[in-house]
mmCIF file of C-alpha atoms and ligand atoms in Angstrom:
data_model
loop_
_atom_site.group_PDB
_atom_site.id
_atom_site.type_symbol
_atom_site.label_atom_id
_atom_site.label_comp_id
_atom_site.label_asym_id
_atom_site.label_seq_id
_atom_site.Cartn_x
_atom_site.Cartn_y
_atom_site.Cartn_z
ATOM 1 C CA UNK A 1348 0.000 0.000 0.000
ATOM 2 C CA UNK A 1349 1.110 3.860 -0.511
ATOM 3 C CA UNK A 1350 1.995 5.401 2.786
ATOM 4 C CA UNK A 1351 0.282 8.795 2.649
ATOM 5 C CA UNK A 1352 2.525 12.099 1.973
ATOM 6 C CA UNK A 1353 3.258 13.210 5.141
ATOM 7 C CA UNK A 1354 2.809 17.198 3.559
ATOM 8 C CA UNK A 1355 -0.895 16.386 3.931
ATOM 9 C CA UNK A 1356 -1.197 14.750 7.305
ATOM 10 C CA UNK A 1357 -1.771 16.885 9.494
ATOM 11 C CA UNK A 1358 -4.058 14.790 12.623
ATOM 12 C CA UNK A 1359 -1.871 16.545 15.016
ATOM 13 C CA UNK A 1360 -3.670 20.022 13.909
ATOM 14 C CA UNK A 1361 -6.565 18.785 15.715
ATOM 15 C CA UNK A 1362 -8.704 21.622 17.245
ATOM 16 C CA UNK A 1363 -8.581 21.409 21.432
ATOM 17 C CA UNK A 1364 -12.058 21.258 21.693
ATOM 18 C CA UNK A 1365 -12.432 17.912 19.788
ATOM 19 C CA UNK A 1366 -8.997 16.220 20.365
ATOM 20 C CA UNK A 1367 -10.629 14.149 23.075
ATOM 21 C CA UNK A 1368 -13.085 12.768 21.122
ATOM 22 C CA UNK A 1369 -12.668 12.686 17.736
ATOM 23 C CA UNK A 1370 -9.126 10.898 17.274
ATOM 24 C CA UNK A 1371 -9.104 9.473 13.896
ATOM 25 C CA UNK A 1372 -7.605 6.079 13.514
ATOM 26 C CA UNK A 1373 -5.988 7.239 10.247
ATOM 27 C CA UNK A 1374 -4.099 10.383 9.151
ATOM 28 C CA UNK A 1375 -7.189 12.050 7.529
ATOM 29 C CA UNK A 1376 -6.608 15.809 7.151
ATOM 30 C CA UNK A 1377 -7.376 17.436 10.261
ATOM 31 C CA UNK A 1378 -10.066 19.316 8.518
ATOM 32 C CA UNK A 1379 -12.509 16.036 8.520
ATOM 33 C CA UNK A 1380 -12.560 15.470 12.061
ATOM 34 C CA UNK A 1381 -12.452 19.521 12.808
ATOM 35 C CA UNK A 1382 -15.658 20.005 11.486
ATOM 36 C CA UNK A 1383 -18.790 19.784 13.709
ATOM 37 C CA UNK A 1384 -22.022 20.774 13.895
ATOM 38 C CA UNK A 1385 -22.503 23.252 16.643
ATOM 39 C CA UNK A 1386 -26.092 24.939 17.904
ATOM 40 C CA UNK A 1387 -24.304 28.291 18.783
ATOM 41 C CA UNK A 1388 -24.305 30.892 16.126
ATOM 42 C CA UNK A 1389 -23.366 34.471 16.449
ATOM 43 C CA UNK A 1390 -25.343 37.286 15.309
ATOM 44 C CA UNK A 1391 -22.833 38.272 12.929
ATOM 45 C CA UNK A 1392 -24.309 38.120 9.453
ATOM 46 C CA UNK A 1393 -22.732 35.588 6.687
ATOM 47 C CA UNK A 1394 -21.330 38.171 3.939
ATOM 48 C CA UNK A 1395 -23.273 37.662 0.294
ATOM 49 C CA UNK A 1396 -19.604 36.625 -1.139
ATOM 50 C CA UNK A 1397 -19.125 33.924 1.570
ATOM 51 C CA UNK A 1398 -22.641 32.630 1.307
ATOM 52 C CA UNK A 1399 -22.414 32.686 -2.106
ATOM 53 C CA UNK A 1400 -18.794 31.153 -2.187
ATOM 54 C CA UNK A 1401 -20.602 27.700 -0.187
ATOM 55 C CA UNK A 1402 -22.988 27.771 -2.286
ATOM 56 C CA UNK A 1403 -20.732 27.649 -4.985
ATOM 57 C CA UNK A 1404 -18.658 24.457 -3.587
ATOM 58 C CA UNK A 1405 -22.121 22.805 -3.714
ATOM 59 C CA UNK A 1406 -22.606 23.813 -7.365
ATOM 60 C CA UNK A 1407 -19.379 21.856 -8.047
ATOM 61 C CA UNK A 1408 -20.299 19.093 -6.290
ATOM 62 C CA UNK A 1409 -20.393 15.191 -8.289
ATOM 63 C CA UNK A 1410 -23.681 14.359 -9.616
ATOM 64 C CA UNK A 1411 -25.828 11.536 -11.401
ATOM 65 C CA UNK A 1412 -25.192 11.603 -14.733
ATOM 66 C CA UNK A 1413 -24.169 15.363 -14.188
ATOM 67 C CA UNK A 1414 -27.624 15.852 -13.587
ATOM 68 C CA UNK A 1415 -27.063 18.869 -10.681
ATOM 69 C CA UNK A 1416 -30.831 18.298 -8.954
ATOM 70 C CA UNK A 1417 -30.060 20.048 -5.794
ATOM 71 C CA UNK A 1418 -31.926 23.278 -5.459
ATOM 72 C CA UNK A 1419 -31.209 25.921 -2.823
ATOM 73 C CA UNK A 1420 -33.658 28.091 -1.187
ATOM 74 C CA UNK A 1421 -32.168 30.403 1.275
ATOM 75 C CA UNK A 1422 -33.591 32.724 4.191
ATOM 76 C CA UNK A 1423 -31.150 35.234 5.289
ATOM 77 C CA UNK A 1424 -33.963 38.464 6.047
ATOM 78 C CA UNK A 1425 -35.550 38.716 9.084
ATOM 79 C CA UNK A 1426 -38.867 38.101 6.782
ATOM 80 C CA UNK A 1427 -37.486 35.566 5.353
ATOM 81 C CA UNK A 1428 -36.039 33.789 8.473
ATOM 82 C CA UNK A 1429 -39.290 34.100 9.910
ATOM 83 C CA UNK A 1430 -41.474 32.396 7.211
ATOM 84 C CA UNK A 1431 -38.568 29.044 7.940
ATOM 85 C CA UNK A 1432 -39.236 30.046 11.790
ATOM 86 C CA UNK A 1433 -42.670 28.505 10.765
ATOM 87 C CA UNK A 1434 -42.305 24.897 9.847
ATOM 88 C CA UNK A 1435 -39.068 24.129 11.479
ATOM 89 C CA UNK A 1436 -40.211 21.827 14.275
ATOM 90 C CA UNK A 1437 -40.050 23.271 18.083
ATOM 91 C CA UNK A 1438 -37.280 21.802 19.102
ATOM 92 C CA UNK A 1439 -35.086 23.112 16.734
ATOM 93 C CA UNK A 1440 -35.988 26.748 17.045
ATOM 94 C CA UNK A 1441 -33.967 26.860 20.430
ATOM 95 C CA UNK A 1442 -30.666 27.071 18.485
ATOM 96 C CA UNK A 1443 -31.948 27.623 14.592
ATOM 97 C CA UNK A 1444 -33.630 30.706 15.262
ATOM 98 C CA UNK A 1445 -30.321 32.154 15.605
ATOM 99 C CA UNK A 1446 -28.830 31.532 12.607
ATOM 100 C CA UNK A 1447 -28.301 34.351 10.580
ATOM 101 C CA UNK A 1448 -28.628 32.352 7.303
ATOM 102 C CA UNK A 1449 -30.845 29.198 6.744
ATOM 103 C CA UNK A 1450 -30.612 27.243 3.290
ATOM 104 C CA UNK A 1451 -33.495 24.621 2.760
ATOM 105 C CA UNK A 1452 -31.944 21.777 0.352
ATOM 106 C CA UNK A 1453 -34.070 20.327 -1.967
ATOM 107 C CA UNK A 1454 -33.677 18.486 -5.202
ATOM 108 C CA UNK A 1455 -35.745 17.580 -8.516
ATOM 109 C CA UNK A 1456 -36.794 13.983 -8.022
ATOM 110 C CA UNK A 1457 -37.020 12.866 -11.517
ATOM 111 C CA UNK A 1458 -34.921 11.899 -13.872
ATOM 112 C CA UNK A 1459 -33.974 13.015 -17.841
ATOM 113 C CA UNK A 1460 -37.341 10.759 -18.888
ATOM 114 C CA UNK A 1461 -39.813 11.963 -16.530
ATOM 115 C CA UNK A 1462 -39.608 8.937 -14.150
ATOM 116 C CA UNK A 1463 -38.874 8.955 -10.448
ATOM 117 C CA UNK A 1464 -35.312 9.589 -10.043
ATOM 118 C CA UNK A 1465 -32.887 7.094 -7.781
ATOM 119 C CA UNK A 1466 -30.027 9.238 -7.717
ATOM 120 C CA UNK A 1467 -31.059 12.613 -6.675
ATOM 121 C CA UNK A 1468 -31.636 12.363 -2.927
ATOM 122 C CA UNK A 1469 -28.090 10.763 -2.949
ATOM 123 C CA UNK A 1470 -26.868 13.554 -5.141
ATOM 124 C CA UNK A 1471 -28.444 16.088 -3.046
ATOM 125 C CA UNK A 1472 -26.078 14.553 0.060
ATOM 126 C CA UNK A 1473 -23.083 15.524 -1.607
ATOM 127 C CA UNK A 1474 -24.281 18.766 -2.044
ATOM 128 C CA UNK A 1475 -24.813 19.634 1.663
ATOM 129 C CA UNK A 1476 -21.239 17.068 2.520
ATOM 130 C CA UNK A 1477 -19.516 19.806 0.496
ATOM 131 C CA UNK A 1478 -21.253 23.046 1.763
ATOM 132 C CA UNK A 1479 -20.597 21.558 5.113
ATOM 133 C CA UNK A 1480 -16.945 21.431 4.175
ATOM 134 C CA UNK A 1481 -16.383 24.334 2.353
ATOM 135 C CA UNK A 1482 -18.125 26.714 5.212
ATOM 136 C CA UNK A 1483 -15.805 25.236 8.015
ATOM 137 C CA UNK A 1484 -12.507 25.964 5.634
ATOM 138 C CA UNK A 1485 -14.036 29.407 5.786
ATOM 139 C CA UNK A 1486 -14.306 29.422 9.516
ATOM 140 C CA UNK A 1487 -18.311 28.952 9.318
ATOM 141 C CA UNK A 1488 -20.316 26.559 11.481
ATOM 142 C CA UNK A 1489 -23.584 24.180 9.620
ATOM 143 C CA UNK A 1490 -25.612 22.334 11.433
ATOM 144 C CA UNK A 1491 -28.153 20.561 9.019
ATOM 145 C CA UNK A 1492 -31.854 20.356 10.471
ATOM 146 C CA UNK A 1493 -34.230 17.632 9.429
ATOM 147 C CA UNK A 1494 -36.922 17.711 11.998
ATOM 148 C CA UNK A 1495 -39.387 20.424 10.097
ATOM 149 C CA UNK A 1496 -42.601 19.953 8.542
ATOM 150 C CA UNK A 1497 -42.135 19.398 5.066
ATOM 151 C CA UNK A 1498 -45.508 19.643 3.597
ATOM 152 C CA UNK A 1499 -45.795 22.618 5.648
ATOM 153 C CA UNK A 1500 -42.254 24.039 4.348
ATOM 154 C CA UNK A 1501 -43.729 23.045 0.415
ATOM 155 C CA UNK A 1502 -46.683 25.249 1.210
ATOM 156 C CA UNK A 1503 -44.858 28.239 2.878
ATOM 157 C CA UNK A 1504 -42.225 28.497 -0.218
ATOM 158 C CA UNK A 1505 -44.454 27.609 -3.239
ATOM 159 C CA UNK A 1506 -42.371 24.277 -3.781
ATOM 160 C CA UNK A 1507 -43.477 21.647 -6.486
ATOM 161 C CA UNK A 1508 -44.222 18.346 -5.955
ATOM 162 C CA UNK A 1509 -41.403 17.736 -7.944
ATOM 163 C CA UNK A 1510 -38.985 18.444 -5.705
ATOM 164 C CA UNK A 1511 -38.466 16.610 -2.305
ATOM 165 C CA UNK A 1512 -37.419 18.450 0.578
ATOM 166 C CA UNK A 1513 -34.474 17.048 2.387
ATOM 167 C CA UNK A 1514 -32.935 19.273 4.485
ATOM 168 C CA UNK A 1515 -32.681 23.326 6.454
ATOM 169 C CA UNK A 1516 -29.208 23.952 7.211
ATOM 170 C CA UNK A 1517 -28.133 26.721 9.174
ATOM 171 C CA UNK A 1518 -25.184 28.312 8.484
ATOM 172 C CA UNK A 1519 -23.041 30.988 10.658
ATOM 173 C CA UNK A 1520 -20.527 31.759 12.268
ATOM 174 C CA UNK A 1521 -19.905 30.097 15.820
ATOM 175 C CA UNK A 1522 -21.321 32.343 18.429
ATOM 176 C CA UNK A 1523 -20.722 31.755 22.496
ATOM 177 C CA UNK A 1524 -21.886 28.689 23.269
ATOM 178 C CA UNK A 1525 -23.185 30.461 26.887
ATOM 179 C CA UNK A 1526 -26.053 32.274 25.034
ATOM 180 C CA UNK A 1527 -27.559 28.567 24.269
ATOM 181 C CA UNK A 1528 -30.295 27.015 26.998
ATOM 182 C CA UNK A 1529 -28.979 25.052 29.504
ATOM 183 C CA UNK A 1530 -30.398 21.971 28.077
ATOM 184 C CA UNK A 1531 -29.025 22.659 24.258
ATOM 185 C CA UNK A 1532 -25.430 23.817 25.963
ATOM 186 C CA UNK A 1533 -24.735 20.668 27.647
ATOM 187 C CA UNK A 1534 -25.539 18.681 24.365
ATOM 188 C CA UNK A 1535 -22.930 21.071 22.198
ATOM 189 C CA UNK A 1536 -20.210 19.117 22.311
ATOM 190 C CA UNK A 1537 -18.470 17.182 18.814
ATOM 191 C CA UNK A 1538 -19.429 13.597 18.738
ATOM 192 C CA UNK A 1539 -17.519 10.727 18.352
ATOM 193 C CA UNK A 1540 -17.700 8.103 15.328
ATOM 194 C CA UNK A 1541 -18.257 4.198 15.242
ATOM 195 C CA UNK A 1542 -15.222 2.585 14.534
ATOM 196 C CA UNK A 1543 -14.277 1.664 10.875
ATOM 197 C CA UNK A 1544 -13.763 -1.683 11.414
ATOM 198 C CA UNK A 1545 -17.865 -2.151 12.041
ATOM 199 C CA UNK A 1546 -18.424 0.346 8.834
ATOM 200 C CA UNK A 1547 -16.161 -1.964 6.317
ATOM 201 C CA UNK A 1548 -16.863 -5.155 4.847
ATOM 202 C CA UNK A 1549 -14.177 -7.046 3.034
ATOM 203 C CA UNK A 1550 -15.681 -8.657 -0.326
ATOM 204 C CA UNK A 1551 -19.126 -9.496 0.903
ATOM 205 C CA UNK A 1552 -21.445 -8.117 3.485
ATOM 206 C CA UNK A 1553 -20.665 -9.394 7.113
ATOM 207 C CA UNK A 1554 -17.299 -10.138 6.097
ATOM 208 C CA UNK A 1555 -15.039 -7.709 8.442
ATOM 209 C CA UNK A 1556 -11.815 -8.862 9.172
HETATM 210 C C1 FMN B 1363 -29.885 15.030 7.377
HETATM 211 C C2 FMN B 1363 -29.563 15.539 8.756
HETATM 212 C C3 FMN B 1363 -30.590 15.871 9.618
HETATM 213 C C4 FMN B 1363 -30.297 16.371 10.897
HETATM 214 N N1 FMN B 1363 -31.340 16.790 11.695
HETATM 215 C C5 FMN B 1363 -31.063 17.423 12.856
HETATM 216 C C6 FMN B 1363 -32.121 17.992 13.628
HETATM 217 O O1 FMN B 1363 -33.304 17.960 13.265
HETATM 218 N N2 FMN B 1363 -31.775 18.635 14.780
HETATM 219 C C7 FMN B 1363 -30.479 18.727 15.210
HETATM 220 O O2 FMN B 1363 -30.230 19.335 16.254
HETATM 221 N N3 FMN B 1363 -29.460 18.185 14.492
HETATM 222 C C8 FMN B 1363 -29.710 17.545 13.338
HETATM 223 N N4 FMN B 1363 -28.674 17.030 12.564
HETATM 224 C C9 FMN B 1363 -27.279 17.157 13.048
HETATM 225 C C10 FMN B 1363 -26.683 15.779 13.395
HETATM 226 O O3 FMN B 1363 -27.232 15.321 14.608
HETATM 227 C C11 FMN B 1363 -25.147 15.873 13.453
HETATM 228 O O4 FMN B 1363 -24.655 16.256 12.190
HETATM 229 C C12 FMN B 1363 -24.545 14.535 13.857
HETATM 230 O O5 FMN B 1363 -24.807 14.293 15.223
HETATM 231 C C13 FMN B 1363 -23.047 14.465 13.620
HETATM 232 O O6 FMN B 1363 -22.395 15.481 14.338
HETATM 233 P P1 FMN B 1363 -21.370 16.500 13.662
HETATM 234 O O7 FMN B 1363 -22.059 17.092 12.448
HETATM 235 O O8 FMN B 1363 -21.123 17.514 14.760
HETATM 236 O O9 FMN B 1363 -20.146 15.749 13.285
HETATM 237 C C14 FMN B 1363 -28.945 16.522 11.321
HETATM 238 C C15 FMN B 1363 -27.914 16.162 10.437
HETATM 239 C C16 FMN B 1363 -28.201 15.691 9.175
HETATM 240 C C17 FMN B 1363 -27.058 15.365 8.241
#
């Protein structure tokens, strides 16, 4: 097997605040295990060119067939915040309200001949994976929200049927974590992951040594 270029490991750049947790059994780039989702955002609102520069990432993204179905539809005024405020489920307004911008994913859900599409909700993952990524190498916090109503969401933003609804994520930067409720505060802490040895199976399923 290669060894990996040591230029481009760099585990031991691990932020403090996740070191404890979040020590990857390989030499990933630090920025992987780096990024988390926090609940705290800061007031501070996400300049046009840096929203527009994540959103751009996501444009880039690998698709289907090149078939691009994500869709974006973004909140950033007060209005507009507010009209999201109304189908994202209580108990993710504790922490979401404060997000200066919210994006609601969505993506066209059939394909070139007019038939239900396999690929797009897939598609439409690798789409937020890389606006997650590209807003932490800008120093921005995501924290993806599925618990809304999303035939509620589809009325409130005049959203075909054609289109299902996956995701809101809010996007910031981080703000102090003290201005969260207790109850949100003590769960804002980075999370571990299962180890790879129960994610990989060698040649067949079940098969993992
Ligand atoms: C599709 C999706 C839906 C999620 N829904 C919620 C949600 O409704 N509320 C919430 O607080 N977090 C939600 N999360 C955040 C996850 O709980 C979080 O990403 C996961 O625990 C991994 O943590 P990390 O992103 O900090 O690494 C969601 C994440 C994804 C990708």
């Amino acid at each position: 097997m290669t060894k990996p270029d040591p230029s481009v490991i760099v585990t031991k750049s691990l932020a403090a605040e996740v070191e404890h947790i979040r020590q990857p059994g390989y030499p990933v780039h630090a920025h992987f295990v780096n990024r988390w989702s926090s609940r705290s955002f800061a007031s501070r609102p996400v300049e046009e060119e840096v929203l527009f520069t994540v959103l751009e990432a996501a444009r880039w993204a690998p698709s289907s067939g090149n078939g691009q179905p994500w869709r974006f539809v973004v909140a950033r005024t007060q209005a507009e915040r507010e009209r999201f405020q109304t189908f994202i489920l209580p108990g993710n307004r504790g922490w979401s309200d404060h997000a200066p911008a919210l994006i609601l994913l969505i993506s066209y859900n059939l394909n070139a001949k007019g038939e239900p599409s396999g690929s797009h909700a897939f598609d439409a993952g690798t789409a937020w994976g890389t606006i997650a990524a590209q807003a932490a190498l800008l120093g921005l916090n995501t924290r993806a929200l599925g618990g809304f109503d999303r035939e509620a969401a589809r009325q409130a933003l005049g959203i075909p049927v054609e289109y299902d609804l996956h995701a809101v994520i809010a996007l910031g930067y981080r703000g102090d974590p003290s201005s969260l409720p207790d109850s949100l505060r003590e769960r804002d802490i980075p999370t571990g992951r299962l180890p790879l040895n129960e994610l990989v199976h060698n040649g067949v399923f079940g098969a993992q040594e």
